[in-house]
Short mmCIF file of C-alpha atoms in Angstrom, two decimals:
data_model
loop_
_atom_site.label_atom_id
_atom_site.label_comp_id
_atom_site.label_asym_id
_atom_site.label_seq_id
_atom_site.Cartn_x
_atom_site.Cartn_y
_atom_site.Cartn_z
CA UNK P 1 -10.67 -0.40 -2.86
CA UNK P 2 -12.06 -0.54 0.74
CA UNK P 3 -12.28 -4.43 0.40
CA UNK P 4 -8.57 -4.76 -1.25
CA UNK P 5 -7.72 -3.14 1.68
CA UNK P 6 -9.31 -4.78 4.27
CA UNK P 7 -8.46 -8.43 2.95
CA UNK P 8 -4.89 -7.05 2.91
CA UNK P 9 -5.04 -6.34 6.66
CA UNK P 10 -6.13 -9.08 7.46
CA UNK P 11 -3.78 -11.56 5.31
CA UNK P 12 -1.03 -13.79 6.91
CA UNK P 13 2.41 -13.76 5.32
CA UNK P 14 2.93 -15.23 2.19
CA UNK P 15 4.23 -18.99 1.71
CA UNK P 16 7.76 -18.62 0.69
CA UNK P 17 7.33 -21.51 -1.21
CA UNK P 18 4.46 -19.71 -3.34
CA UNK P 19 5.96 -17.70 -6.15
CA UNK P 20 6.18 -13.50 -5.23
CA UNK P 21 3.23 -12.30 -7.36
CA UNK P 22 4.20 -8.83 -8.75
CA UNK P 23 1.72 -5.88 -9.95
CA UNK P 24 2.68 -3.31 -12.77
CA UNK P 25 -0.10 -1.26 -13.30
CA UNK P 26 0.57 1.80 -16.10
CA UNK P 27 0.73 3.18 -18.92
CA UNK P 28 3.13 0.71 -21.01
CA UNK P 29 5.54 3.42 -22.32
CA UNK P 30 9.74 3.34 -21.71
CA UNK P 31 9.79 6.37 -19.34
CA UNK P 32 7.61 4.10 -17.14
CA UNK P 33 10.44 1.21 -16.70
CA UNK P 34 8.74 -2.13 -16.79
CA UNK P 35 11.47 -3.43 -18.87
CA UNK P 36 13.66 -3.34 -16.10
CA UNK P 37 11.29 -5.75 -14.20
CA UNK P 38 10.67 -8.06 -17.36
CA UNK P 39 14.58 -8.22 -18.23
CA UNK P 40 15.51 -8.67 -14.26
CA UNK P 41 12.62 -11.86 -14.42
CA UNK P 42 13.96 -12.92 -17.81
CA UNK P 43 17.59 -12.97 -16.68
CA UNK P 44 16.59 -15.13 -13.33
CA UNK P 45 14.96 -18.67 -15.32
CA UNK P 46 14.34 -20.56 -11.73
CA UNK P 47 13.47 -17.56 -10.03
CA UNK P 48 9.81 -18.16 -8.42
CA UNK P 49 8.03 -14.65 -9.19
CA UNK P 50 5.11 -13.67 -11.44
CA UNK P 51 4.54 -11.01 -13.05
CA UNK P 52 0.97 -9.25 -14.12
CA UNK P 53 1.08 -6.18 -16.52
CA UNK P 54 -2.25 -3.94 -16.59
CA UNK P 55 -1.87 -1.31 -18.95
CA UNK P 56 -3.35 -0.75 -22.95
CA UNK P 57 -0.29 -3.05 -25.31
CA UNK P 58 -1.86 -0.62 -28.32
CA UNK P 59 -0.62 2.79 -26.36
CA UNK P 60 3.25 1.31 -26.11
CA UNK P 61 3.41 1.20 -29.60
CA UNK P 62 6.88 -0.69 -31.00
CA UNK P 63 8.77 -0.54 -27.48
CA UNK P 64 5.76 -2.58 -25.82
CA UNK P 65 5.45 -4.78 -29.22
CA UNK P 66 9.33 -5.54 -28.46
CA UNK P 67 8.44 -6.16 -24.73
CA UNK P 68 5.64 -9.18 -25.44
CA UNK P 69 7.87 -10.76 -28.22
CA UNK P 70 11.05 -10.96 -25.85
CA UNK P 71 8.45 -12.23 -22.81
CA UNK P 72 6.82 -14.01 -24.82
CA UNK P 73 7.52 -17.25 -23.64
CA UNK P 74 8.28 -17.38 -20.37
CA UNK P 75 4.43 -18.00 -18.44
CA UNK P 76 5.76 -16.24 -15.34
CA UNK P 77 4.67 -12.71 -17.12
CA UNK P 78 1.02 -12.19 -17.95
CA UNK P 79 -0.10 -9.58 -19.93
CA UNK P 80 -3.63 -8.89 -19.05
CA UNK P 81 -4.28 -5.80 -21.10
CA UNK P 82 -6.35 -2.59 -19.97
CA UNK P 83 -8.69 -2.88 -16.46
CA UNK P 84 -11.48 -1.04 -16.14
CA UNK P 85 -11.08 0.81 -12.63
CA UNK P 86 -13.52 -1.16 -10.49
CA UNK P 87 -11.67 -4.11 -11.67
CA UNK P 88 -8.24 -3.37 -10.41
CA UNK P 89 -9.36 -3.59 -6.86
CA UNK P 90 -8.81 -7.91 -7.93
CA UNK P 91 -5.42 -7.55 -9.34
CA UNK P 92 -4.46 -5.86 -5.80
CA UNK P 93 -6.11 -8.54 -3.71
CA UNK P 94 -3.99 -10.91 -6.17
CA UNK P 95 0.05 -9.23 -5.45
CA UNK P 96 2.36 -9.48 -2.88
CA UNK P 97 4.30 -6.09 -4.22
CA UNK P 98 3.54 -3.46 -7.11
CA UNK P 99 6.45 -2.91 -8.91
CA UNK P 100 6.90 1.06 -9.93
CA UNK P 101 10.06 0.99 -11.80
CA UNK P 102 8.98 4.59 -13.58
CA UNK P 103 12.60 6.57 -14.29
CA UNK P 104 11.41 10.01 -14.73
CA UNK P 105 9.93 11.84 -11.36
CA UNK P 106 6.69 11.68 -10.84
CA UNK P 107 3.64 14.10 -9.34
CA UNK P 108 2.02 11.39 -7.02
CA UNK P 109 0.66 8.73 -9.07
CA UNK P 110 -2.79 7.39 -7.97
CA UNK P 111 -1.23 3.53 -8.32
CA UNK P 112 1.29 4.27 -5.64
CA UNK P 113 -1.53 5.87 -3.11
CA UNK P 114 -4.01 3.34 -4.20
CA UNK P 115 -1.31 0.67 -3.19
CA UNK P 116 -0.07 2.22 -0.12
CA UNK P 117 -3.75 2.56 0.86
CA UNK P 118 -4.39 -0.81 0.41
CA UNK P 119 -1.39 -1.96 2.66
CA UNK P 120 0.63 -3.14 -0.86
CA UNK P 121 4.45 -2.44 -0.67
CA UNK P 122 5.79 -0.86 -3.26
CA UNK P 123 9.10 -1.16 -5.34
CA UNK P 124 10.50 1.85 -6.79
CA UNK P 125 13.70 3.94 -7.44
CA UNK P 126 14.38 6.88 -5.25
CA UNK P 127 12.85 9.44 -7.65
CA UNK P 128 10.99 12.48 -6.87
CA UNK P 129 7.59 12.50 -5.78
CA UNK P 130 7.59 8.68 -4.90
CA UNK P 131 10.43 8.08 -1.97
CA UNK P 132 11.23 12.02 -0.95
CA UNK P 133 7.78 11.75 0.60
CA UNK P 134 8.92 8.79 2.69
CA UNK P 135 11.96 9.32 4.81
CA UNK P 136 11.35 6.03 6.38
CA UNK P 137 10.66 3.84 3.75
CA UNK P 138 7.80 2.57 5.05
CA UNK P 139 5.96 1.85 1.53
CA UNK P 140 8.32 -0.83 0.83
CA UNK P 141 11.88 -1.00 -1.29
CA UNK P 142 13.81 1.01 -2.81
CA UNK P 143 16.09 0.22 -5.85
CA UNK P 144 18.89 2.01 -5.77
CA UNK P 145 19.49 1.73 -9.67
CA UNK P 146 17.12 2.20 -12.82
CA UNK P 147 18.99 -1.28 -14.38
CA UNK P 148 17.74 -4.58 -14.57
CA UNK P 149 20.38 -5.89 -12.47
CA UNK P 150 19.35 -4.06 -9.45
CA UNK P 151 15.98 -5.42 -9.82
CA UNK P 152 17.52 -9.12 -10.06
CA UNK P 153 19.30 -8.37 -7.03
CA UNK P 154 15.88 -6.87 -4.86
CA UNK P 155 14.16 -10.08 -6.51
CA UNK P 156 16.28 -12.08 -5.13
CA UNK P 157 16.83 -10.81 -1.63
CA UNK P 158 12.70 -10.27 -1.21
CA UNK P 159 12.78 -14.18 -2.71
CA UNK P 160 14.56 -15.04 0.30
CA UNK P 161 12.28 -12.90 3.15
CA UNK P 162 9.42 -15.26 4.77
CA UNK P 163 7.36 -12.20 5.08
CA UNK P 164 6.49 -11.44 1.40
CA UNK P 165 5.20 -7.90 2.10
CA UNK P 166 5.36 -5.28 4.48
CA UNK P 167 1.90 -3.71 5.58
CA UNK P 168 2.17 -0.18 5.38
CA UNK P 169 2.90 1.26 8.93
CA UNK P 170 1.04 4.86 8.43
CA UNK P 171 -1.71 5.28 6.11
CA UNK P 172 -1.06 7.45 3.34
CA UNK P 173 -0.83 11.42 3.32
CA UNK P 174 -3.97 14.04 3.30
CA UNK P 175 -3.96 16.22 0.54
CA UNK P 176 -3.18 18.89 2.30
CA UNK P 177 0.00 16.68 3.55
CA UNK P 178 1.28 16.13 0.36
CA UNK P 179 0.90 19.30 -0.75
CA UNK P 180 2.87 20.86 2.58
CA UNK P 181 5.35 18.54 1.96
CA UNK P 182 5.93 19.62 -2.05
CA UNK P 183 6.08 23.06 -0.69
CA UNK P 184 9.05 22.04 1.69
CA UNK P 185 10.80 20.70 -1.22
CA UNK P 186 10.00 23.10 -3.44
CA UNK P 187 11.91 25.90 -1.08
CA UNK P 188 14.85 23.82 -0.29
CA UNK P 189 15.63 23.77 -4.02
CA UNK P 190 15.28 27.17 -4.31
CA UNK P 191 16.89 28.31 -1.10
CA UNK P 192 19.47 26.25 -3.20
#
């Protein structure tokens, strides 16, 4: 990944003219969300965005069966199956953004760090364990809503930006970090 990030550093902003070249990387299951992106891409024709999902089709069963027949033909949205780890370090060297659209909380997913570490903004919804961590939103955007719409709507306001991605500002927490902050949060609740 030390070479993602580096050539991430080191990259100018992004053409606005070039299409915004989106990441989901995951397991292809519902609670993970990329439906949202796909419908929000599928209900925006002209929009100029790709999108690349890396995940195993065979694990989503019937819901990622439905996914690849409804996506089928639109050639913005590339389904390039299971990556082998040393091979994702390409696929972030390739996006502008990784789309995390997951709607259940999450424990610190090694796709958001590896992203972050690499200087790739994320999208995401405010959910726990992603943006709680991040007071200052410096990974990237938040969607405010787990629909489709609200991912049309942060499509088409990034669409417009002439900076296509926003370099993370602080690199991403220590262990030791991460784990003080679930602590705080932790208490709060229960001081609650």
């Amino acid at each position: 990944l030390e070479s993602a990030r580096t050539q991430r550093l080191l990259q100018p902003s992004r053409d606005v003219a070039s299409p915004l070249k989106l990441l989901f990387v995951g397991t292809l299951l519902r609670h993970k969300g990329v439906h949202l992106v796909i419908e929000a891409i599928l209900a925006a024709p002209a929009a100029a965005v790709e999108l690349r999902i890396i995940g195993d089709p065979a694990s989503g069963g019937q819901y990622c069966a439905d996914l690849q027949q409804s996506s089928g033909m639109d050639g913005r949205i590339q389904w390039a199956g299971r990556c082998a780890p040393e091979a994702l370090e390409l696929h972030y060297q390739w996006c502008d953004a990784l789309v995390f659209p997951s709607l259940w909380d999450e424990n610190g997913p090694l796709v958001f760090k590896e992203a972050r570490y690499c200087g790739i903004p994320v999208a995401a919804h405010d959910i726990g364990g992603l943006c709680s961590h991040d007071s200052d939103h410096r990974f990237g955007w938040i969607i405010p809503e787990s629909t489709p719409e609200a991912w049309r709507e942060w499509l088409n306001a990034v669409l417009l930006e002439t900076s296509r991605y926003r370099p993370a500002e602080a690199e991403a927490p220590t262990a030791e970090q991460f784990a003080q902050r679930m602590l705080f949060h932790y208490q709060e609740i229960l001081a609650e």
